[in-house]
CSV table of C-alpha atoms in Angstrom, one decimal:
chain,number,residue,atom,x,y,z
X,1,UNK,CA,27.3,-52.2,-11.7
X,2,UNK,CA,27.0,-55.5,-13.5
X,3,UNK,CA,28.6,-58.7,-11.6
X,4,UNK,CA,31.4,-58.7,-14.1
X,5,UNK,CA,32.5,-55.1,-12.5
X,6,UNK,CA,31.5,-56.1,-8.8
X,7,UNK,CA,34.0,-58.9,-9.1
X,8,UNK,CA,36.7,-57.3,-10.9
X,9,UNK,CA,36.5,-54.6,-7.8
X,10,UNK,CA,36.3,-57.4,-5.3
X,11,UNK,CA,39.1,-59.1,-6.5
X,12,UNK,CA,41.9,-56.0,-6.9
X,13,UNK,CA,40.2,-55.0,-3.3
X,14,UNK,CA,41.7,-58.2,-2.3
X,15,UNK,CA,44.7,-58.0,-4.2
X,16,UNK,CA,45.7,-54.4,-2.7
X,17,UNK,CA,44.7,-56.1,0.7
X,18,UNK,CA,47.3,-58.6,0.1
X,19,UNK,CA,50.3,-56.3,-0.5
X,20,UNK,CA,49.1,-54.0,2.5
X,21,UNK,CA,48.7,-56.9,4.6
X,22,UNK,CA,51.8,-58.0,3.7
X,23,UNK,CA,53.4,-54.7,4.6
X,24,UNK,CA,52.4,-54.3,8.0
X,25,UNK,CA,52.9,-57.9,8.9
X,26,UNK,CA,56.9,-57.5,7.9
X,27,UNK,CA,57.1,-53.8,9.3
X,28,UNK,CA,55.3,-55.8,12.5
X,29,UNK,CA,56.7,-58.9,12.9
X,30,UNK,CA,60.6,-58.3,11.8
X,31,UNK,CA,62.2,-55.6,13.4
X,32,UNK,CA,65.5,-56.0,11.0
X,33,UNK,CA,63.5,-54.4,8.6
X,34,UNK,CA,65.1,-51.5,9.3
X,35,UNK,CA,68.4,-50.8,9.0
X,36,UNK,CA,70.0,-47.8,8.3
X,37,UNK,CA,73.7,-46.4,7.0
X,38,UNK,CA,75.2,-46.6,3.9
X,39,UNK,CA,77.1,-49.7,3.2
X,40,UNK,CA,80.6,-49.9,2.1
X,41,UNK,CA,80.4,-53.0,-0.2
X,42,UNK,CA,77.8,-50.9,-2.2
X,43,UNK,CA,79.5,-47.7,-2.7
X,44,UNK,CA,77.6,-46.3,-6.0
X,45,UNK,CA,74.5,-46.7,-4.3
X,46,UNK,CA,72.1,-44.1,-2.6
X,47,UNK,CA,69.1,-45.1,-0.6
X,48,UNK,CA,66.8,-42.9,-2.7
X,49,UNK,CA,67.7,-43.7,-6.4
X,50,UNK,CA,69.4,-46.6,-8.1
X,51,UNK,CA,73.0,-45.5,-8.3
X,52,UNK,CA,74.7,-42.5,-7.4
X,53,UNK,CA,74.4,-39.6,-10.0
X,54,UNK,CA,78.3,-39.3,-10.2
X,55,UNK,CA,79.7,-39.4,-13.4
X,56,UNK,CA,76.6,-39.9,-15.1
X,57,UNK,CA,74.5,-38.7,-18.3
X,58,UNK,CA,71.3,-37.3,-17.4
X,59,UNK,CA,69.3,-37.2,-20.2
X,60,UNK,CA,65.1,-36.1,-20.0
X,61,UNK,CA,62.7,-38.0,-22.5
X,62,UNK,CA,61.6,-36.0,-25.3
X,63,UNK,CA,59.0,-36.2,-28.4
X,64,UNK,CA,62.1,-37.4,-30.7
X,65,UNK,CA,63.6,-39.5,-27.8
X,66,UNK,CA,62.9,-42.9,-30.4
X,67,UNK,CA,64.9,-41.4,-33.0
X,68,UNK,CA,68.1,-40.4,-31.2
X,69,UNK,CA,71.0,-42.3,-29.5
X,70,UNK,CA,70.4,-43.1,-26.0
X,71,UNK,CA,72.9,-40.4,-24.6
X,72,UNK,CA,72.0,-37.9,-27.2
X,73,UNK,CA,69.8,-35.1,-25.5
X,74,UNK,CA,66.9,-33.8,-27.6
X,75,UNK,CA,64.4,-31.0,-27.3
X,76,UNK,CA,61.5,-30.6,-24.1
X,77,UNK,CA,58.9,-29.3,-23.6
X,78,UNK,CA,59.3,-29.5,-19.5
X,79,UNK,CA,62.3,-28.8,-17.2
X,80,UNK,CA,63.4,-30.9,-14.5
X,81,UNK,CA,65.2,-30.2,-10.9
X,82,UNK,CA,67.8,-31.6,-9.4
X,83,UNK,CA,68.2,-35.3,-8.6
X,84,UNK,CA,66.5,-35.6,-4.8
X,85,UNK,CA,64.5,-37.8,-2.8
X,86,UNK,CA,61.2,-35.6,-4.1
X,87,UNK,CA,61.8,-34.9,-8.1
X,88,UNK,CA,60.2,-32.2,-9.4
X,89,UNK,CA,59.2,-32.0,-13.1
X,90,UNK,CA,57.9,-28.4,-14.6
X,91,UNK,CA,55.2,-29.2,-17.5
X,92,UNK,CA,53.1,-26.9,-19.5
X,93,UNK,CA,49.9,-26.8,-18.2
X,94,UNK,CA,46.6,-26.0,-20.3
X,95,UNK,CA,43.6,-25.4,-19.7
X,96,UNK,CA,39.9,-27.1,-21.1
X,97,UNK,CA,36.3,-27.5,-20.5
X,98,UNK,CA,34.9,-30.7,-18.9
X,99,UNK,CA,30.8,-30.6,-18.0
X,100,UNK,CA,30.9,-26.6,-17.8
X,101,UNK,CA,33.4,-27.0,-15.7
X,102,UNK,CA,37.2,-25.2,-16.1
X,103,UNK,CA,40.0,-27.8,-15.6
X,104,UNK,CA,43.7,-27.8,-16.0
X,105,UNK,CA,45.7,-30.7,-17.4
X,106,UNK,CA,49.3,-31.6,-18.6
X,107,UNK,CA,50.3,-33.6,-22.2
X,108,UNK,CA,52.5,-36.3,-21.7
X,109,UNK,CA,53.1,-39.3,-23.8
X,110,UNK,CA,49.6,-40.4,-22.7
X,111,UNK,CA,47.6,-37.6,-23.1
X,112,UNK,CA,44.6,-37.0,-20.7
X,113,UNK,CA,43.4,-34.3,-18.6
X,114,UNK,CA,44.0,-35.1,-15.2
X,115,UNK,CA,42.1,-33.2,-12.1
X,116,UNK,CA,44.1,-31.6,-9.3
X,117,UNK,CA,46.5,-34.3,-8.1
X,118,UNK,CA,48.0,-34.4,-4.9
X,119,UNK,CA,51.7,-34.6,-6.4
X,120,UNK,CA,51.1,-31.1,-7.5
X,121,UNK,CA,53.5,-29.0,-6.0
X,122,UNK,CA,52.5,-25.6,-7.3
X,123,UNK,CA,51.0,-24.1,-9.6
X,124,UNK,CA,51.9,-20.9,-11.9
X,125,UNK,CA,49.5,-19.6,-13.5
X,126,UNK,CA,51.4,-16.5,-15.2
X,127,UNK,CA,53.6,-18.4,-16.9
X,128,UNK,CA,50.9,-21.3,-17.5
X,129,UNK,CA,53.3,-24.0,-15.6
X,130,UNK,CA,53.0,-27.0,-12.5
X,131,UNK,CA,55.6,-28.6,-10.9
X,132,UNK,CA,54.6,-31.8,-10.5
X,133,UNK,CA,56.2,-34.7,-8.2
X,134,UNK,CA,58.1,-37.3,-9.8
X,135,UNK,CA,59.1,-41.0,-8.5
X,136,UNK,CA,62.2,-43.0,-8.7
X,137,UNK,CA,62.7,-46.1,-10.2
X,138,UNK,CA,65.0,-48.2,-11.7
X,139,UNK,CA,66.1,-49.9,-15.2
X,140,UNK,CA,69.0,-51.9,-16.3
X,141,UNK,CA,71.0,-50.7,-13.1
X,142,UNK,CA,70.5,-46.9,-13.9
X,143,UNK,CA,67.9,-44.7,-12.1
X,144,UNK,CA,65.2,-43.2,-13.7
X,145,UNK,CA,62.4,-40.2,-13.0
X,146,UNK,CA,58.7,-41.0,-14.0
X,147,UNK,CA,55.2,-39.0,-13.2
X,148,UNK,CA,52.4,-41.0,-11.8
X,149,UNK,CA,49.0,-39.7,-13.2
X,150,UNK,CA,46.4,-42.3,-12.7
X,151,UNK,CA,45.6,-46.5,-11.8
X,152,UNK,CA,43.0,-48.3,-13.4
X,153,UNK,CA,42.5,-50.4,-9.5
X,154,UNK,CA,41.9,-48.1,-6.8
X,155,UNK,CA,43.8,-49.7,-3.7
X,156,UNK,CA,47.0,-49.0,-5.6
X,157,UNK,CA,45.6,-45.2,-6.9
X,158,UNK,CA,45.8,-44.7,-3.3
X,159,UNK,CA,48.8,-46.4,-2.3
X,160,UNK,CA,50.5,-44.2,-5.1
X,161,UNK,CA,48.6,-41.2,-4.7
X,162,UNK,CA,47.4,-40.9,-8.0
X,163,UNK,CA,43.8,-40.8,-9.9
X,164,UNK,CA,41.5,-43.5,-9.9
X,165,UNK,CA,40.9,-44.0,-13.1
X,166,UNK,CA,39.1,-47.7,-14.0
X,167,UNK,CA,38.7,-47.2,-17.9
X,168,UNK,CA,42.6,-47.4,-18.2
X,169,UNK,CA,41.8,-51.3,-17.3
X,170,UNK,CA,40.7,-51.7,-20.9
X,171,UNK,CA,44.1,-51.0,-22.6
X,172,UNK,CA,45.1,-53.8,-24.9
X,173,UNK,CA,46.4,-56.1,-23.4
X,174,UNK,CA,47.6,-58.2,-20.0
X,175,UNK,CA,51.2,-59.2,-20.3
X,176,UNK,CA,51.3,-58.2,-24.2
X,177,UNK,CA,54.8,-56.5,-22.9
X,178,UNK,CA,56.5,-58.6,-20.9
X,179,UNK,CA,59.8,-59.7,-22.4
X,180,UNK,CA,59.4,-58.2,-25.4
X,181,UNK,CA,62.8,-56.2,-25.1
X,182,UNK,CA,64.8,-59.6,-25.8
X,183,UNK,CA,62.6,-60.2,-29.3
X,184,UNK,CA,63.8,-59.5,-32.7
X,185,UNK,CA,61.3,-56.1,-33.8
X,186,UNK,CA,60.0,-53.8,-34.8
X,187,UNK,CA,56.5,-54.8,-34.2
X,188,UNK,CA,56.7,-57.4,-31.1
X,189,UNK,CA,53.0,-57.4,-29.9
X,190,UNK,CA,50.4,-55.5,-32.6
X,191,UNK,CA,48.1,-53.8,-31.1
X,192,UNK,CA,50.1,-54.3,-27.2
X,193,UNK,CA,50.1,-50.7,-25.7
X,194,UNK,CA,51.5,-51.9,-22.1
X,195,UNK,CA,55.0,-52.1,-20.9
X,196,UNK,CA,55.9,-54.3,-17.9
X,197,UNK,CA,56.8,-53.5,-14.6
X,198,UNK,CA,57.7,-54.9,-11.3
X,199,UNK,CA,57.2,-53.7,-7.7
X,200,UNK,CA,58.3,-55.5,-4.9
X,201,UNK,CA,55.9,-55.5,-1.5
X,202,UNK,CA,58.2,-56.6,1.0
X,203,UNK,CA,61.6,-55.7,0.4
X,204,UNK,CA,63.9,-54.0,3.3
X,205,UNK,CA,62.9,-50.3,5.0
X,206,UNK,CA,64.9,-47.7,6.7
X,207,UNK,CA,65.0,-44.4,5.0
X,208,UNK,CA,68.9,-44.3,4.8
X,209,UNK,CA,68.9,-48.2,4.1
X,210,UNK,CA,70.8,-48.2,0.7
X,211,UNK,CA,69.0,-51.7,-0.3
X,212,UNK,CA,65.4,-50.3,0.8
X,213,UNK,CA,62.7,-51.1,-1.8
X,214,UNK,CA,59.6,-51.8,-2.0
X,215,UNK,CA,55.6,-51.0,-1.1
X,216,UNK,CA,56.1,-51.6,2.5
X,217,UNK,CA,59.4,-49.3,2.2
X,218,UNK,CA,57.4,-46.5,0.4
X,219,UNK,CA,54.8,-46.6,3.3
X,220,UNK,CA,57.1,-46.5,5.9
X,221,UNK,CA,59.9,-44.4,4.7
X,222,UNK,CA,57.8,-41.8,2.8
X,223,UNK,CA,60.2,-42.4,-0.3
X,224,UNK,CA,59.8,-43.9,-3.3
X,225,UNK,CA,59.5,-48.0,-3.9
X,226,UNK,CA,62.1,-47.8,-6.3
X,227,UNK,CA,59.8,-50.3,-9.1
X,228,UNK,CA,61.8,-51.7,-11.7
X,229,UNK,CA,60.9,-50.7,-15.2
X,230,UNK,CA,61.4,-53.3,-18.7
X,231,UNK,CA,62.2,-50.5,-21.1
X,232,UNK,CA,63.0,-46.4,-21.5
X,233,UNK,CA,62.1,-44.7,-24.6
X,234,UNK,CA,65.0,-45.3,-27.1
X,235,UNK,CA,65.7,-45.5,-30.5
X,236,UNK,CA,65.2,-49.1,-30.1
X,237,UNK,CA,62.1,-49.3,-28.6
X,238,UNK,CA,59.9,-47.1,-30.6
X,239,UNK,CA,57.6,-50.1,-30.6
X,240,UNK,CA,58.0,-51.4,-27.2
X,241,UNK,CA,57.9,-48.5,-25.1
X,242,UNK,CA,54.6,-47.5,-23.5
X,243,UNK,CA,53.5,-45.3,-20.3
X,244,UNK,CA,50.8,-47.3,-19.8
X,245,UNK,CA,52.5,-50.0,-17.2
X,246,UNK,CA,51.2,-53.6,-16.7
X,247,UNK,CA,52.0,-54.3,-12.8
X,248,UNK,CA,53.6,-56.8,-11.8
X,249,UNK,CA,53.5,-57.6,-7.9
X,250,UNK,CA,56.3,-59.1,-6.4
X,251,UNK,CA,56.7,-60.8,-2.9
X,252,UNK,CA,59.9,-62.2,-1.3
X,253,UNK,CA,59.6,-65.7,-0.1
X,254,UNK,CA,59.5,-66.5,3.4
X,255,UNK,CA,62.2,-68.4,3.4
X,256,UNK,CA,64.8,-65.3,2.1
X,257,UNK,CA,66.2,-63.6,4.8
X,258,UNK,CA,65.2,-59.7,5.3
X,259,UNK,CA,69.6,-59.6,5.1
X,260,UNK,CA,69.6,-61.1,1.8
X,261,UNK,CA,66.5,-59.3,0.4
X,262,UNK,CA,68.9,-57.0,-1.8
X,263,UNK,CA,67.4,-54.2,-4.1
X,264,UNK,CA,66.7,-55.3,-7.6
X,265,UNK,CA,67.8,-52.7,-10.2
X,266,UNK,CA,67.3,-54.7,-13.6
X,267,UNK,CA,63.6,-56.1,-15.0
X,268,UNK,CA,65.2,-59.0,-16.5
X,269,UNK,CA,67.4,-60.3,-13.2
X,270,UNK,CA,64.4,-59.6,-10.9
X,271,UNK,CA,62.0,-61.5,-12.9
X,272,UNK,CA,64.5,-64.5,-12.7
X,273,UNK,CA,64.0,-64.2,-8.8
X,274,UNK,CA,60.3,-65.6,-9.1
X,275,UNK,CA,59.9,-69.4,-8.6
X,276,UNK,CA,63.2,-69.7,-6.4
X,277,UNK,CA,63.5,-66.6,-4.2
X,278,UNK,CA,60.3,-64.8,-5.0
X,279,UNK,CA,56.8,-65.0,-6.0
X,280,UNK,CA,54.5,-63.1,-8.4
X,281,UNK,CA,50.7,-62.2,-7.2
X,282,UNK,CA,48.3,-62.9,-9.6
X,283,UNK,CA,45.1,-61.2,-10.0
X,284,UNK,CA,42.5,-63.0,-7.9
X,285,UNK,CA,45.5,-62.5,-4.8
X,286,UNK,CA,47.5,-65.8,-4.8
X,287,UNK,CA,51.2,-66.2,-4.9
X,288,UNK,CA,52.7,-68.3,-7.8
X,289,UNK,CA,56.0,-69.2,-8.7
X,290,UNK,CA,55.3,-68.2,-12.2
X,291,UNK,CA,55.5,-64.6,-13.2
X,292,UNK,CA,53.0,-62.9,-14.3
X,293,UNK,CA,50.9,-59.7,-14.1
X,294,UNK,CA,48.7,-58.9,-11.1
X,295,UNK,CA,46.1,-57.1,-13.0
X,296,UNK,CA,46.0,-53.8,-12.9
X,297,UNK,CA,48.1,-51.1,-15.1
X,298,UNK,CA,49.2,-47.1,-14.0
X,299,UNK,CA,49.7,-44.5,-16.8
X,300,UNK,CA,53.4,-43.3,-15.7
X,301,UNK,CA,55.4,-41.7,-18.2
X,302,UNK,CA,59.3,-41.6,-18.3
X,303,UNK,CA,60.7,-38.5,-17.9
X,304,UNK,CA,64.5,-38.7,-17.4
X,305,UNK,CA,66.7,-40.9,-17.1
X,306,UNK,CA,70.7,-41.1,-15.0
X,307,UNK,CA,72.6,-43.6,-17.2
X,308,UNK,CA,76.4,-44.0,-17.6
X,309,UNK,CA,78.4,-42.0,-19.8
């Protein structure tokens, strides 16, 4: 292992340790991190999704979603179950060979061959399908489902329960996707293959708390961290969206009371908190008042969205 590779590995270990340390210190030192029950002031929110799914349009993202209106459903090769705290998507299952071994894989818009991931719920060898656990996320105050497959850092891969794929870290290029939805296209950053995601690490917890969010909530509650995505497949994002998410770990400042750490469901709003109420975690594991990527990516293709009709 080269010196550069060792340095990179140690850096990512420090980042993962910092995030997990924040989770543990918050859960041990702040008993008020576990409020429960629905808040009447937020009637459209759910503990496990970004808003209530009643009176909404459910759209699954297919091969031609980039060329359709945002609420127009196109053909897909997969099926998705109903919205729950543990949603599942059924994907076509393919066979291949690697180093003389039989392997099974699914094809997403990232198109990679996967090992037998822990998120596989069941395999139908007769119909050649696989049921794969999805993750609930947020986009512009709406709910999305995505499937996590790989991470370029082994600490986050363990937290996400996905495959560690170090080579993903070479996907071009850090921060190239941030704020691209605010710039006129079509080509925002030529060669950019990343989109941005915000993951809070120390929000409110509590399985029934409608304000729960963060890596600490995911570990303690056994539910999705409700990460915030910058873009989704639509006809205005043909050159913006990518399933390769440039992760931005964000922590609430200690000066912000736990009760004020409200769930964030919009990327731009959450980004604006950095420097005032929150901080970004940098690649070397320190906290910064400047919004920036933490230094690793995950492969998480979008499956569907629950949007306002």
